[in-house]
mmCIF file of C-alpha atoms in Angstrom:
data_model
loop_
_atom_site.group_PDB
_atom_site.id
_atom_site.type_symbol
_atom_site.label_atom_id
_atom_site.label_comp_id
_atom_site.label_asym_id
_atom_site.label_seq_id
_atom_site.Cartn_x
_atom_site.Cartn_y
_atom_site.Cartn_z
ATOM 1 C CA ASN A 1 0.000 0.000 0.000
ATOM 2 C CA ALA A 2 1.653 3.173 -1.186
ATOM 3 C CA GLY A 3 2.042 5.946 1.343
ATOM 4 C CA VAL A 4 1.264 9.613 0.888
ATOM 5 C CA MET A 5 2.881 10.747 -2.344
ATOM 6 C CA GLN A 6 4.030 14.311 -2.825
ATOM 7 C CA ASN A 7 5.508 15.840 -5.912
ATOM 8 C CA PRO A 8 7.723 17.374 -6.823
ATOM 9 C CA ARG A 9 10.251 16.620 -4.080
ATOM 10 C CA HIS A 10 12.137 19.799 -4.865
ATOM 11 C CA LEU A 11 10.798 22.913 -6.556
ATOM 12 C CA VAL A 12 12.700 26.053 -7.427
ATOM 13 C CA ARG A 13 10.804 29.220 -8.360
ATOM 14 C CA ARG A 14 11.828 32.798 -8.980
ATOM 15 C CA ARG A 15 10.141 35.557 -7.029
ATOM 16 C CA GLY A 16 6.745 36.346 -8.511
ATOM 17 C CA GLN A 17 6.180 32.939 -10.079
ATOM 18 C CA GLU A 18 3.532 30.432 -9.044
ATOM 19 C CA ALA A 19 4.216 27.196 -7.180
ATOM 20 C CA ARG A 20 1.919 24.169 -7.350
ATOM 21 C CA LEU A 21 2.467 21.353 -4.900
ATOM 22 C CA ARG A 22 0.649 18.049 -5.314
ATOM 23 C CA CYS A 23 -0.382 15.447 -2.788
ATOM 24 C CA SER A 24 -1.941 12.046 -3.382
ATOM 25 C CA PRO A 25 -3.316 10.610 -0.136
ATOM 26 C CA MET A 26 -2.988 7.023 0.925
ATOM 27 C CA LYS A 27 -5.471 4.637 -0.635
ATOM 28 C CA GLY A 28 -8.789 4.804 1.179
ATOM 29 C CA HIS A 29 -8.007 8.140 2.832
ATOM 30 C CA SER A 30 -10.373 11.016 2.143
ATOM 31 C CA HIS A 31 -8.959 13.648 4.500
ATOM 32 C CA VAL A 32 -5.908 15.731 3.626
ATOM 33 C CA TYR A 33 -3.860 18.155 5.725
ATOM 34 C CA TRP A 34 -1.092 20.543 4.656
ATOM 35 C CA TYR A 35 1.724 21.688 6.948
ATOM 36 C CA ARG A 36 4.653 24.036 6.438
ATOM 37 C CA GLN A 37 8.075 23.828 8.049
ATOM 38 C CA LEU A 38 10.325 26.868 7.740
ATOM 39 C CA PRO A 39 14.081 26.260 8.014
ATOM 40 C CA GLU A 40 15.056 25.331 11.573
ATOM 41 C CA GLU A 41 11.471 25.751 12.783
ATOM 42 C CA GLY A 42 8.590 23.502 13.763
ATOM 43 C CA LEU A 43 5.705 22.160 11.708
ATOM 44 C CA LYS A 44 2.801 24.561 11.336
ATOM 45 C CA PHE A 45 -0.685 23.498 10.311
ATOM 46 C CA MET A 46 -2.031 25.243 7.243
ATOM 47 C CA VAL A 47 -5.260 23.652 6.029
ATOM 48 C CA TYR A 48 -7.478 20.588 6.355
ATOM 49 C CA LEU A 49 -9.596 19.392 3.430
ATOM 50 C CA GLN A 50 -12.008 16.674 2.537
ATOM 51 C CA LYS A 51 -13.060 15.913 -1.012
ATOM 52 C CA GLU A 52 -14.275 19.179 -2.554
ATOM 53 C CA ASN A 53 -14.459 20.899 0.849
ATOM 54 C CA ILE A 54 -12.148 23.042 2.944
ATOM 55 C CA ILE A 55 -12.832 22.154 6.581
ATOM 56 C CA ASP A 56 -10.265 24.241 8.444
ATOM 57 C CA GLU A 57 -8.024 26.872 6.862
ATOM 58 C CA SER A 58 -7.073 28.642 10.060
ATOM 59 C CA GLY A 59 -3.351 28.292 9.332
ATOM 60 C CA MET A 60 -3.379 29.538 5.757
ATOM 61 C CA PRO A 61 -1.883 32.941 4.996
ATOM 62 C CA LYS A 62 -4.668 35.280 3.939
ATOM 63 C CA GLU A 63 -3.192 36.113 0.558
ATOM 64 C CA ARG A 64 -1.504 34.200 -2.271
ATOM 65 C CA PHE A 65 -2.122 30.728 -0.794
ATOM 66 C CA SER A 66 -4.946 28.410 -1.761
ATOM 67 C CA ALA A 67 -5.675 24.705 -1.507
ATOM 68 C CA GLU A 68 -8.084 22.306 -3.126
ATOM 69 C CA PHE A 69 -8.905 18.620 -3.007
ATOM 70 C CA PRO A 70 -11.078 17.848 -6.023
ATOM 71 C CA LYS A 71 -13.379 14.891 -6.452
ATOM 72 C CA GLU A 72 -10.833 13.304 -8.746
ATOM 73 C CA GLY A 73 -7.083 13.717 -8.556
ATOM 74 C CA PRO A 74 -4.594 14.921 -6.004
ATOM 75 C CA SER A 75 -4.834 17.741 -3.518
ATOM 76 C CA ILE A 76 -3.093 20.907 -4.708
ATOM 77 C CA LEU A 77 -1.468 23.623 -2.628
ATOM 78 C CA ARG A 78 -1.016 26.713 -4.777
ATOM 79 C CA ILE A 79 1.187 29.665 -3.942
ATOM 80 C CA GLN A 80 0.888 32.669 -6.214
ATOM 81 C CA GLN A 81 3.568 35.326 -6.652
ATOM 82 C CA VAL A 82 6.059 33.543 -4.437
ATOM 83 C CA VAL A 83 8.439 35.490 -2.209
ATOM 84 C CA ARG A 84 11.672 34.390 -0.548
ATOM 85 C CA GLY A 85 9.858 33.906 2.756
ATOM 86 C CA ASP A 86 7.819 31.102 1.177
ATOM 87 C CA SER A 87 10.946 28.945 0.981
ATOM 88 C CA ALA A 88 10.157 25.985 3.210
ATOM 89 C CA ALA A 89 9.298 22.312 3.301
ATOM 90 C CA TYR A 90 5.611 21.664 2.690
ATOM 91 C CA PHE A 91 4.233 18.414 4.043
ATOM 92 C CA CYS A 92 0.968 16.755 3.219
ATOM 93 C CA ALA A 93 -0.758 14.207 5.447
ATOM 94 C CA SER A 94 -3.840 12.077 5.034
ATOM 95 C CA SER A 95 -6.162 10.179 7.342
ATOM 96 C CA GLN A 96 -8.917 7.667 6.889
ATOM 97 C CA ASN A 97 -11.534 9.760 8.622
ATOM 98 C CA GLY A 98 -11.677 13.041 10.423
ATOM 99 C CA GLN A 99 -13.827 12.430 13.435
ATOM 100 C CA GLY A 100 -13.093 11.030 16.855
ATOM 101 C CA GLY A 101 -9.350 11.506 16.865
ATOM 102 C CA ASN A 102 -8.629 7.801 16.515
ATOM 103 C CA SER A 103 -7.407 7.923 12.935
ATOM 104 C CA PRO A 104 -3.685 8.717 12.629
ATOM 105 C CA LEU A 105 -2.360 11.176 10.098
ATOM 106 C CA HIS A 106 0.238 9.738 7.749
ATOM 107 C CA PHE A 107 2.702 12.165 6.214
ATOM 108 C CA GLY A 108 4.476 12.323 2.900
ATOM 109 C CA ASN A 109 8.135 13.247 2.555
ATOM 110 C CA GLY A 110 7.374 16.785 1.555
ATOM 111 C CA THR A 111 8.102 19.260 -1.196
ATOM 112 C CA ARG A 112 11.042 21.549 -0.609
ATOM 113 C CA LEU A 113 10.317 24.913 -2.177
ATOM 114 C CA THR A 114 13.187 27.287 -2.827
ATOM 115 C CA VAL A 115 12.430 30.803 -4.010
ATOM 116 C CA THR A 116 15.335 32.578 -5.673
ATOM 117 C CA ASP B 1 -5.944 23.037 23.143
ATOM 118 C CA ALA B 2 -4.280 20.783 25.666
ATOM 119 C CA LYS B 3 -0.596 21.610 25.664
ATOM 120 C CA THR B 4 2.289 19.227 26.101
ATOM 121 C CA THR B 5 5.648 19.669 27.790
ATOM 122 C CA GLN B 6 8.661 17.629 26.713
ATOM 123 C CA PRO B 7 12.384 17.817 27.483
ATOM 124 C CA THR B 8 14.221 19.748 24.812
ATOM 125 C CA SER B 9 16.778 17.021 24.258
ATOM 126 C CA MET B 10 18.038 13.732 25.574
ATOM 127 C CA ASP B 11 20.748 11.202 24.789
ATOM 128 C CA CYS B 12 20.448 7.469 25.017
ATOM 129 C CA ALA B 13 22.758 4.544 24.440
ATOM 130 C CA GLU B 14 22.403 2.255 21.477
ATOM 131 C CA GLY B 15 20.768 -1.026 22.456
ATOM 132 C CA ARG B 16 19.214 0.369 25.612
ATOM 133 C CA ALA B 17 15.597 1.347 26.161
ATOM 134 C CA ALA B 18 14.786 4.997 25.537
ATOM 135 C CA ASN B 19 12.089 6.486 27.781
ATOM 136 C CA LEU B 20 10.647 9.760 26.516
ATOM 137 C CA PRO B 21 8.413 11.648 28.948
ATOM 138 C CA CYS B 22 5.557 14.000 28.152
ATOM 139 C CA ASN B 23 3.330 16.071 30.418
ATOM 140 C CA HIS B 24 -0.204 16.976 29.337
ATOM 141 C CA SER B 25 -1.916 18.029 32.542
ATOM 142 C CA THR B 26 -4.830 19.839 30.839
ATOM 143 C CA ILE B 27 -5.865 16.935 28.619
ATOM 144 C CA SER B 28 -9.602 16.384 28.202
ATOM 145 C CA GLY B 29 -11.352 13.065 28.535
ATOM 146 C CA ASN B 30 -11.849 12.446 24.822
ATOM 147 C CA GLU B 31 -8.434 13.616 23.628
ATOM 148 C CA TYR B 32 -5.875 11.146 22.356
ATOM 149 C CA VAL B 33 -2.138 11.235 22.981
ATOM 150 C CA TYR B 34 -0.154 10.836 19.762
ATOM 151 C CA TRP B 35 3.553 10.345 19.214
ATOM 152 C CA TYR B 36 5.361 11.155 15.989
ATOM 153 C CA ARG B 37 9.008 11.492 15.094
ATOM 154 C CA GLN B 38 10.827 13.390 12.396
ATOM 155 C CA ILE B 39 14.122 12.149 11.135
ATOM 156 C CA HIS B 40 16.147 14.885 9.479
ATOM 157 C CA SER B 41 14.671 16.075 6.165
ATOM 158 C CA GLN B 42 11.895 13.498 6.181
ATOM 159 C CA GLY B 43 8.179 13.809 6.847
ATOM 160 C CA PRO B 44 6.864 13.119 10.343
ATOM 161 C CA GLN B 45 6.439 9.423 11.025
ATOM 162 C CA TYR B 46 3.512 8.126 13.055
ATOM 163 C CA ILE B 47 4.640 5.988 15.994
ATOM 164 C CA ILE B 48 1.704 5.238 18.288
ATOM 165 C CA HIS B 49 -1.352 6.741 19.942
ATOM 166 C CA GLY B 50 -3.609 6.015 22.902
ATOM 167 C CA LEU B 51 -6.554 7.276 24.903
ATOM 168 C CA LYS B 52 -6.450 5.680 28.361
ATOM 169 C CA ASN B 53 -4.856 2.265 28.127
ATOM 170 C CA ASN B 54 -1.230 1.460 27.522
ATOM 171 C CA GLU B 55 -0.487 0.594 23.918
ATOM 172 C CA THR B 56 2.234 -1.384 22.167
ATOM 173 C CA ASN B 57 3.098 -1.896 18.526
ATOM 174 C CA GLU B 58 6.122 -2.993 16.545
ATOM 175 C CA MET B 59 7.836 0.347 17.035
ATOM 176 C CA ALA B 60 7.206 1.354 20.627
ATOM 177 C CA SER B 61 5.130 1.224 23.784
ATOM 178 C CA LEU B 62 3.020 4.033 25.176
ATOM 179 C CA ILE B 63 2.421 4.223 28.900
ATOM 180 C CA ILE B 64 -0.306 6.655 30.007
ATOM 181 C CA THR B 65 -0.726 7.422 33.692
ATOM 182 C CA GLU B 66 -4.055 6.673 35.308
ATOM 183 C CA ASP B 67 -4.921 10.371 35.648
ATOM 184 C CA ARG B 68 -3.849 10.866 31.984
ATOM 185 C CA LYS B 69 -1.766 13.891 32.883
ATOM 186 C CA SER B 70 1.436 12.399 31.556
ATOM 187 C CA SER B 71 2.739 9.650 29.322
ATOM 188 C CA THR B 72 5.981 7.932 28.382
ATOM 189 C CA LEU B 73 7.045 6.639 25.006
ATOM 190 C CA ILE B 74 9.356 3.659 25.250
ATOM 191 C CA LEU B 75 11.652 2.587 22.432
ATOM 192 C CA PRO B 76 12.672 -0.853 23.702
ATOM 193 C CA HIS B 77 16.066 -1.184 21.989
ATOM 194 C CA ALA B 78 17.262 2.126 20.592
ATOM 195 C CA THR B 79 19.314 2.070 17.396
ATOM 196 C CA LEU B 80 21.269 4.831 15.690
ATOM 197 C CA ARG B 81 18.398 5.148 13.211
ATOM 198 C CA ASP B 82 16.109 6.213 16.050
ATOM 199 C CA THR B 83 17.939 9.544 16.266
ATOM 200 C CA ALA B 84 15.185 12.079 15.552
ATOM 201 C CA VAL B 85 12.926 14.744 17.020
ATOM 202 C CA TYR B 86 10.053 13.102 18.889
ATOM 203 C CA TYR B 87 6.742 14.898 19.238
ATOM 204 C CA CYS B 88 4.104 14.229 21.863
ATOM 205 C CA ILE B 89 0.780 15.684 20.729
ATOM 206 C CA VAL B 90 -2.634 15.845 22.325
ATOM 207 C CA ARG B 91 -5.127 15.673 19.526
ATOM 208 C CA VAL B 92 -8.087 17.976 19.756
ATOM 209 C CA VAL B 93 -11.132 16.239 18.325
ATOM 210 C CA GLY B 94 -14.444 17.389 16.959
ATOM 211 C CA GLU B 95 -15.590 19.045 13.799
ATOM 212 C CA ALA B 96 -14.859 22.575 14.935
ATOM 213 C CA ALA B 97 -11.287 21.724 15.774
ATOM 214 C CA GLY B 98 -10.739 20.068 12.439
ATOM 215 C CA ASN B 99 -8.939 17.129 13.961
ATOM 216 C CA LYS B 100 -5.569 18.604 13.120
ATOM 217 C CA LEU B 101 -2.350 17.829 14.958
ATOM 218 C CA THR B 102 -0.540 20.757 16.548
ATOM 219 C CA PHE B 103 3.206 20.155 16.779
ATOM 220 C CA GLY B 104 5.278 21.667 19.562
ATOM 221 C CA GLY B 105 9.046 21.727 19.868
ATOM 222 C CA GLY B 106 9.482 18.041 20.612
ATOM 223 C CA THR B 107 12.433 16.219 22.167
ATOM 224 C CA ARG B 108 15.618 15.947 20.165
ATOM 225 C CA VAL B 109 16.845 12.389 20.814
ATOM 226 C CA LEU B 110 20.402 11.431 20.019
ATOM 227 C CA VAL B 111 21.223 7.739 20.140
ATOM 228 C CA LYS B 112 24.914 7.227 20.792
ATOM 229 C CA PRO B 113 27.001 4.118 20.029
#
């Protein structure tokens, strides 16, 4: 059973370009979470999605960042007009269900975004 | 959110048991204790979780005190590959909370030969 797949593993963008990060959850998982880890810092929650719905976006920056999890295909984290401060590792996690707290999140190995 | 307190760092000897403590004195009755670890440059790895009872799996054991205010993660025979940052997390449940995991600073564990 394949784990959470993220691509690309490394992404380099110039300031002002767009970055698109993809996440395919584990088979049978319908809940997706995105986290960001700045260099030498901890993991920060960004957004929690179910198929076609954003459930909790309390950690998303108000501008330039968006996320989706369509009915078909991977979840996408989109960063418009990237700036150097967006350079970080972005991790995606998935879980089987979202209620009750008894369903572990399983993480991918992340996308490392570098903005030049 | 129930907060957790962990030592910033600890060393342990290869082949010995590693006991990682965590305090969560404000935990609520329906909140789970989760443990993850992050090996350098990799994504967080799920280790184990529990509600009230002690739990064991192929990776580790989780001992939760009767009052649930603290827990200990036990790695029975530490290897060099267990060197990582270990996170103890109390998971807030319910639709409003979104079921997310909130990571703190964790314990930086160094396994020495």
